């Protein structure tokens, strides 16, 4: 054979039961390809301008700033009339975030009953008593534990399977409301709850209807701290008596605390008795003022 044929031949040898094929050296072929330029990648010039890049980045920054500013635009149409309370609450709920209360600056106290605050270009009127009352009310709702009194004779609760299951799964919520239970197995082998203690709050009487009210809610919303209507009325009364009253002169730190507490509430727009806590007063950029 010729030399070219020898370079392209394949040597085959046996090593045990494995067949090994050895390709001839391809260094000469590689050298030829490199010399001919076949392995050189095509090149392309890409136009680039540092000034154009900076201009594009600036446009993106401006667009982002406009989006952020647009998200901060606040519009209010409801007035201070009680007939517009529902509209006012919807506007406040839609427009204000919890973090906005921390950003509000206190301007001062008006008529020893209201706190005037500013958020960006808007002034708000805060009812000092209603706001403090709502804060105390929600604090009672979440954290208060009610004293209990043990019954002389445990009462059998004839609950359905769903209610009995909800009671066991949410036992801590019922105990926080002042109800105590024991469980025993009946003749059919089912574990049934027995009421052994009830809440003690002055002349208020609590019974099975209050337990069923709690179970109806926690069955739909497991783990949610719920208070029966009787307890909510008691908490509302206590929160009212505990709160800052109209006619009380407040210092700047006291006013700031009342305003910032609103940002911690689940429903900050009115007190338990329905009195508004906060209303939009004026838009300082309104040219019609």
PDB file of C-alpha atoms in Angstrom, residues 23-221:
ATOM      1  CA  UNK A  23      -6.855   4.893  14.497  1.00  0.00           C
ATOM      2  CA  UNK A  24      -3.704   6.148  12.860  1.00  0.00           C
ATOM      3  CA  UNK A  25      -2.223   9.448  13.912  1.00  0.00           C
ATOM      4  CA  UNK A  26      -4.137  12.377  12.491  1.00  0.00           C
ATOM      5  CA  UNK A  27      -1.524  14.998  13.267  1.00  0.00           C
ATOM      6  CA  UNK A  28      -0.758  15.546   9.603  1.00  0.00           C
ATOM      7  CA  UNK A  29      -4.444  16.047   8.827  1.00  0.00           C
ATOM      8  CA  UNK A  30      -4.793  18.539  11.711  1.00  0.00           C
ATOM      9  CA  UNK A  31      -1.712  20.444  10.607  1.00  0.00           C
ATOM     10  CA  UNK A  32      -3.083  20.733   7.097  1.00  0.00           C
ATOM     11  CA  UNK A  33      -6.420  22.037   8.400  1.00  0.00           C
ATOM     12  CA  UNK A  34      -4.764  24.651  10.579  1.00  0.00           C
ATOM     13  CA  UNK A  35      -2.593  25.819   7.726  1.00  0.00           C
ATOM     14  CA  UNK A  36      -5.543  26.090   5.373  1.00  0.00           C
ATOM     15  CA  UNK A  37      -7.592  28.112   7.889  1.00  0.00           C
ATOM     16  CA  UNK A  38     -10.511  25.664   8.053  1.00  0.00           C
ATOM     17  CA  UNK A  39     -10.564  25.852  11.886  1.00  0.00           C
ATOM     18  CA  UNK A  40     -10.726  29.647  12.122  1.00  0.00           C
ATOM     19  CA  UNK A  41     -14.140  30.873  13.320  1.00  0.00           C
ATOM     20  CA  UNK A  42     -15.816  33.661  11.357  1.00  0.00           C
ATOM     21  CA  UNK A  43     -15.523  37.046  13.042  1.00  0.00           C
ATOM     22  CA  UNK A  44     -18.158  39.766  13.212  1.00  0.00           C
ATOM     23  CA  UNK A  45     -17.822  43.324  14.438  1.00  0.00           C
ATOM     24  CA  UNK A  46     -20.523  44.437  16.897  1.00  0.00           C
ATOM     25  CA  UNK A  47     -21.090  48.175  17.220  1.00  0.00           C
ATOM     26  CA  UNK A  48     -20.851  49.401  20.840  1.00  0.00           C
ATOM     27  CA  UNK A  49     -21.214  52.843  22.339  1.00  0.00           C
ATOM     28  CA  UNK A  50     -20.666  53.593  26.021  1.00  0.00           C
ATOM     29  CA  UNK A  51     -22.667  56.815  25.763  1.00  0.00           C
ATOM     30  CA  UNK A  52     -25.610  54.948  24.212  1.00  0.00           C
ATOM     31  CA  UNK A  53     -25.482  52.389  27.039  1.00  0.00           C
ATOM     32  CA  UNK A  54     -25.506  55.134  29.676  1.00  0.00           C
ATOM     33  CA  UNK A  55     -28.430  56.832  27.963  1.00  0.00           C
ATOM     34  CA  UNK A  56     -30.424  53.606  27.933  1.00  0.00           C
ATOM     35  CA  UNK A  57     -29.735  52.995  31.633  1.00  0.00           C
ATOM     36  CA  UNK A  58     -30.873  56.523  32.446  1.00  0.00           C
ATOM     37  CA  UNK A  59     -34.118  55.980  30.543  1.00  0.00           C
ATOM     38  CA  UNK A  60     -34.749  52.798  32.520  1.00  0.00           C
ATOM     39  CA  UNK A  61     -34.112  54.609  35.813  1.00  0.00           C
ATOM     40  CA  UNK A  62     -36.519  57.399  34.882  1.00  0.00           C
ATOM     41  CA  UNK A  63     -39.209  54.908  33.865  1.00  0.00           C
ATOM     42  CA  UNK A  64     -38.815  53.012  37.138  1.00  0.00           C
ATOM     43  CA  UNK A  65     -39.000  56.244  39.146  1.00  0.00           C
ATOM     44  CA  UNK A  66     -42.221  57.192  37.355  1.00  0.00           C
ATOM     45  CA  UNK A  67     -43.740  53.792  38.141  1.00  0.00           C
ATOM     46  CA  UNK A  68     -42.828  54.133  41.822  1.00  0.00           C
ATOM     47  CA  UNK A  69     -44.254  57.646  41.936  1.00  0.00           C
ATOM     48  CA  UNK A  70     -47.461  56.501  40.261  1.00  0.00           C
ATOM     49  CA  UNK A  71     -47.863  53.783  42.884  1.00  0.00           C
ATOM     50  CA  UNK A  72     -47.734  56.468  45.585  1.00  0.00           C
ATOM     51  CA  UNK A  73     -50.457  58.623  44.065  1.00  0.00           C
ATOM     52  CA  UNK A  74     -53.394  58.831  46.453  1.00  0.00           C
ATOM     53  CA  UNK A  75     -56.863  59.966  45.511  1.00  0.00           C
ATOM     54  CA  UNK A  76     -59.669  60.588  47.978  1.00  0.00           C
ATOM     55  CA  UNK A  77     -63.177  61.756  47.171  1.00  0.00           C
ATOM     56  CA  UNK A  78     -65.124  61.093  50.382  1.00  0.00           C
ATOM     57  CA  UNK A  79     -65.747  63.999  52.724  1.00  0.00           C
ATOM     58  CA  UNK A  80     -65.998  64.084  56.507  1.00  0.00           C
ATOM     59  CA  UNK A  81     -69.770  63.665  56.602  1.00  0.00           C
ATOM     60  CA  UNK A  82     -71.023  60.548  58.448  1.00  0.00           C
ATOM     61  CA  UNK A  83     -73.086  59.704  55.371  1.00  0.00           C
ATOM     62  CA  UNK A  84     -69.823  59.087  53.485  1.00  0.00           C
ATOM     63  CA  UNK A  85     -68.241  56.777  56.057  1.00  0.00           C
ATOM     64  CA  UNK A  86     -68.573  53.675  53.904  1.00  0.00           C
ATOM     65  CA  UNK A  87     -66.948  55.337  50.891  1.00  0.00           C
ATOM     66  CA  UNK A  88     -64.205  56.794  53.092  1.00  0.00           C
ATOM     67  CA  UNK A  89     -63.353  53.384  54.555  1.00  0.00           C
ATOM     68  CA  UNK A  90     -63.145  51.804  51.102  1.00  0.00           C
ATOM     69  CA  UNK A  91     -60.820  54.553  49.871  1.00  0.00           C
ATOM     70  CA  UNK A  92     -58.570  54.302  52.919  1.00  0.00           C
ATOM     71  CA  UNK A  93     -58.450  50.517  52.743  1.00  0.00           C
ATOM     72  CA  UNK A  94     -57.593  50.633  49.040  1.00  0.00           C
ATOM     73  CA  UNK A  95     -55.012  53.410  49.264  1.00  0.00           C
ATOM     74  CA  UNK A  96     -53.148  53.165  52.566  1.00  0.00           C
ATOM     75  CA  UNK A  97     -50.731  50.401  53.499  1.00  0.00           C
ATOM     76  CA  UNK A  98     -49.794  49.432  57.045  1.00  0.00           C
ATOM     77  CA  UNK A  99     -46.315  50.843  56.504  1.00  0.00           C
ATOM     78  CA  UNK A 100     -47.831  54.257  55.685  1.00  0.00           C
ATOM     79  CA  UNK A 101     -48.775  54.829  59.324  1.00  0.00           C
ATOM     80  CA  UNK A 102     -45.116  54.599  60.340  1.00  0.00           C
ATOM     81  CA  UNK A 103     -44.283  57.223  57.699  1.00  0.00           C
ATOM     82  CA  UNK A 104     -46.949  59.680  58.859  1.00  0.00           C
ATOM     83  CA  UNK A 105     -45.586  62.754  60.580  1.00  0.00           C
ATOM     84  CA  UNK A 106     -47.605  64.268  63.410  1.00  0.00           C
ATOM     85  CA  UNK A 107     -48.326  67.972  62.960  1.00  0.00           C
ATOM     86  CA  UNK A 108     -50.205  68.506  66.191  1.00  0.00           C
ATOM     87  CA  UNK A 109     -53.398  68.093  68.206  1.00  0.00           C
ATOM     88  CA  UNK A 110     -56.689  69.744  67.322  1.00  0.00           C
ATOM     89  CA  UNK A 111     -59.383  70.570  69.871  1.00  0.00           C
ATOM     90  CA  UNK A 112     -57.928  68.049  72.366  1.00  0.00           C
ATOM     91  CA  UNK A 113     -59.582  65.245  70.474  1.00  0.00           C
ATOM     92  CA  UNK A 114     -57.919  64.836  67.094  1.00  0.00           C
ATOM     93  CA  UNK A 115     -54.401  64.343  65.782  1.00  0.00           C
ATOM     94  CA  UNK A 116     -53.449  65.985  62.483  1.00  0.00           C
ATOM     95  CA  UNK A 117     -50.918  63.969  60.497  1.00  0.00           C
ATOM     96  CA  UNK A 118     -49.230  64.299  57.136  1.00  0.00           C
ATOM     97  CA  UNK A 119     -48.323  61.596  54.623  1.00  0.00           C
ATOM     98  CA  UNK A 120     -46.549  63.004  51.580  1.00  0.00           C
ATOM     99  CA  UNK A 121     -48.922  65.692  50.207  1.00  0.00           C
ATOM    100  CA  UNK A 122     -51.971  64.650  52.212  1.00  0.00           C
ATOM    101  CA  UNK A 123     -53.283  65.608  55.640  1.00  0.00           C
ATOM    102  CA  UNK A 124     -55.281  63.167  57.767  1.00  0.00           C
ATOM    103  CA  UNK A 125     -57.439  63.618  60.848  1.00  0.00           C
ATOM    104  CA  UNK A 126     -57.021  60.904  63.507  1.00  0.00           C
ATOM    105  CA  UNK A 127     -59.582  60.482  66.291  1.00  0.00           C
ATOM    106  CA  UNK A 128     -57.379  59.925  69.346  1.00  0.00           C
ATOM    107  CA  UNK A 129     -60.000  58.080  71.410  1.00  0.00           C
ATOM    108  CA  UNK A 130     -61.402  55.860  68.631  1.00  0.00           C
ATOM    109  CA  UNK A 131     -57.895  54.941  67.435  1.00  0.00           C
ATOM    110  CA  UNK A 132     -56.606  54.072  70.892  1.00  0.00           C
ATOM    111  CA  UNK A 133     -59.804  52.158  71.641  1.00  0.00           C
ATOM    112  CA  UNK A 134     -59.450  50.040  68.494  1.00  0.00           C
ATOM    113  CA  UNK A 135     -55.840  49.249  69.367  1.00  0.00           C
ATOM    114  CA  UNK A 136     -56.787  48.121  72.880  1.00  0.00           C
ATOM    115  CA  UNK A 137     -59.763  46.162  71.565  1.00  0.00           C
ATOM    116  CA  UNK A 138     -57.704  44.149  69.073  1.00  0.00           C
ATOM    117  CA  UNK A 139     -55.067  43.571  71.739  1.00  0.00           C
ATOM    118  CA  UNK A 140     -57.735  42.113  74.037  1.00  0.00           C
ATOM    119  CA  UNK A 141     -59.088  40.042  71.168  1.00  0.00           C
ATOM    120  CA  UNK A 142     -55.717  38.445  70.448  1.00  0.00           C
ATOM    121  CA  UNK A 143     -54.106  38.099  73.864  1.00  0.00           C
ATOM    122  CA  UNK A 144     -56.669  38.208  76.666  1.00  0.00           C
ATOM    123  CA  UNK A 145     -57.296  34.994  78.578  1.00  0.00           C
ATOM    124  CA  UNK A 146     -60.612  34.783  80.363  1.00  0.00           C
ATOM    125  CA  UNK A 147     -60.926  33.516  83.922  1.00  0.00           C
ATOM    126  CA  UNK A 148     -62.915  30.331  84.335  1.00  0.00           C
ATOM    127  CA  UNK A 149     -65.118  28.738  86.955  1.00  0.00           C
ATOM    128  CA  UNK A 150     -65.382  24.989  87.287  1.00  0.00           C
ATOM    129  CA  UNK A 151     -68.863  23.513  87.131  1.00  0.00           C
ATOM    130  CA  UNK A 152     -70.178  21.423  90.012  1.00  0.00           C
ATOM    131  CA  UNK A 153     -71.271  18.758  87.545  1.00  0.00           C
ATOM    132  CA  UNK A 154     -69.711  18.285  84.086  1.00  0.00           C
ATOM    133  CA  UNK A 155     -72.176  18.830  81.259  1.00  0.00           C
ATOM    134  CA  UNK A 156     -72.481  16.449  78.355  1.00  0.00           C
ATOM    135  CA  UNK A 157     -72.304  18.255  75.019  1.00  0.00           C
ATOM    136  CA  UNK A 158     -74.362  16.522  72.381  1.00  0.00           C
ATOM    137  CA  UNK A 159     -72.225  17.609  69.438  1.00  0.00           C
ATOM    138  CA  UNK A 160     -72.132  16.191  65.956  1.00  0.00           C
ATOM    139  CA  UNK A 161     -69.018  14.520  64.592  1.00  0.00           C
ATOM    140  CA  UNK A 162     -67.892  17.660  62.728  1.00  0.00           C
ATOM    141  CA  UNK A 163     -68.349  19.930  65.756  1.00  0.00           C
ATOM    142  CA  UNK A 164     -66.620  17.462  68.084  1.00  0.00           C
ATOM    143  CA  UNK A 165     -63.660  17.246  65.711  1.00  0.00           C
ATOM    144  CA  UNK A 166     -63.477  21.056  65.438  1.00  0.00           C
ATOM    145  CA  UNK A 167     -63.546  21.310  69.233  1.00  0.00           C
ATOM    146  CA  UNK A 168     -60.595  18.941  69.655  1.00  0.00           C
ATOM    147  CA  UNK A 169     -58.597  20.624  66.869  1.00  0.00           C
ATOM    148  CA  UNK A 170     -59.201  24.134  68.266  1.00  0.00           C
ATOM    149  CA  UNK A 171     -59.190  23.361  71.972  1.00  0.00           C
ATOM    150  CA  UNK A 172     -56.729  26.159  72.812  1.00  0.00           C
ATOM    151  CA  UNK A 173     -59.037  28.767  71.282  1.00  0.00           C
ATOM    152  CA  UNK A 174     -61.974  27.591  73.387  1.00  0.00           C
ATOM    153  CA  UNK A 175     -59.788  27.506  76.496  1.00  0.00           C
ATOM    154  CA  UNK A 176     -58.615  31.069  75.791  1.00  0.00           C
ATOM    155  CA  UNK A 177     -62.301  32.034  75.799  1.00  0.00           C
ATOM    156  CA  UNK A 178     -62.741  30.507  79.255  1.00  0.00           C
ATOM    157  CA  UNK A 179     -64.248  27.113  78.384  1.00  0.00           C
ATOM    158  CA  UNK A 180     -62.751  23.927  79.816  1.00  0.00           C
ATOM    159  CA  UNK A 181     -63.371  20.377  78.618  1.00  0.00           C
ATOM    160  CA  UNK A 182     -62.685  16.784  79.498  1.00  0.00           C
ATOM    161  CA  UNK A 183     -63.003  13.839  77.140  1.00  0.00           C
ATOM    162  CA  UNK A 184     -64.273  10.365  77.891  1.00  0.00           C
ATOM    163  CA  UNK A 185     -65.252   7.299  75.932  1.00  0.00           C
ATOM    164  CA  UNK A 186     -68.956   6.449  75.807  1.00  0.00           C
ATOM    165  CA  UNK A 187     -70.590   3.026  75.638  1.00  0.00           C
ATOM    166  CA  UNK A 188     -70.240   2.905  71.860  1.00  0.00           C
ATOM    167  CA  UNK A 189     -66.510   3.556  72.007  1.00  0.00           C
ATOM    168  CA  UNK A 190     -66.694   7.169  70.815  1.00  0.00           C
ATOM    169  CA  UNK A 191     -64.729   9.901  72.616  1.00  0.00           C
ATOM    170  CA  UNK A 192     -67.142  12.647  73.665  1.00  0.00           C
ATOM    171  CA  UNK A 193     -66.423  16.097  75.176  1.00  0.00           C
ATOM    172  CA  UNK A 194     -67.708  17.183  78.573  1.00  0.00           C
ATOM    173  CA  UNK A 195     -67.955  20.851  79.539  1.00  0.00           C
ATOM    174  CA  UNK A 196     -66.263  21.254  82.935  1.00  0.00           C
ATOM    175  CA  UNK A 197     -65.721  25.043  83.225  1.00  0.00           C
ATOM    176  CA  UNK A 198     -67.155  28.281  81.814  1.00  0.00           C
ATOM    177  CA  UNK A 199     -66.012  31.930  81.631  1.00  0.00           C
ATOM    178  CA  UNK A 200     -66.471  34.198  84.644  1.00  0.00           C
ATOM    179  CA  UNK A 201     -67.119  37.836  83.735  1.00  0.00           C
ATOM    180  CA  UNK A 202     -69.275  39.791  86.171  1.00  0.00           C
ATOM    181  CA  UNK A 203     -72.951  39.082  85.526  1.00  0.00           C
ATOM    182  CA  UNK A 204     -72.494  37.658  82.030  1.00  0.00           C
ATOM    183  CA  UNK A 205     -73.678  34.084  81.527  1.00  0.00           C
ATOM    184  CA  UNK A 206     -72.021  31.833  78.952  1.00  0.00           C
ATOM    185  CA  UNK A 207     -73.531  28.600  77.702  1.00  0.00           C
ATOM    186  CA  UNK A 208     -73.648  26.073  74.886  1.00  0.00           C
ATOM    187  CA  UNK A 209     -74.731  28.707  72.339  1.00  0.00           C
ATOM    188  CA  UNK A 210     -71.418  30.538  72.790  1.00  0.00           C
ATOM    189  CA  UNK A 211     -69.495  27.302  72.241  1.00  0.00           C
ATOM    190  CA  UNK A 212     -71.466  26.582  69.078  1.00  0.00           C
ATOM    191  CA  UNK A 213     -70.783  30.126  67.840  1.00  0.00           C
ATOM    192  CA  UNK A 214     -67.037  29.596  68.242  1.00  0.00           C
ATOM    193  CA  UNK A 215     -67.150  26.155  66.625  1.00  0.00           C
ATOM    194  CA  UNK A 216     -69.081  27.483  63.633  1.00  0.00           C
ATOM    195  CA  UNK A 217     -66.271  29.944  62.901  1.00  0.00           C
ATOM    196  CA  UNK A 218     -63.239  27.747  63.618  1.00  0.00           C
ATOM    197  CA  UNK A 219     -64.754  24.973  61.493  1.00  0.00           C
ATOM    198  CA  UNK A 220     -64.454  27.324  58.517  1.00  0.00           C
ATOM    199  CA  UNK A 221     -61.251  29.062  59.659  1.00  0.00           C
TER     200      UNK A 221
END
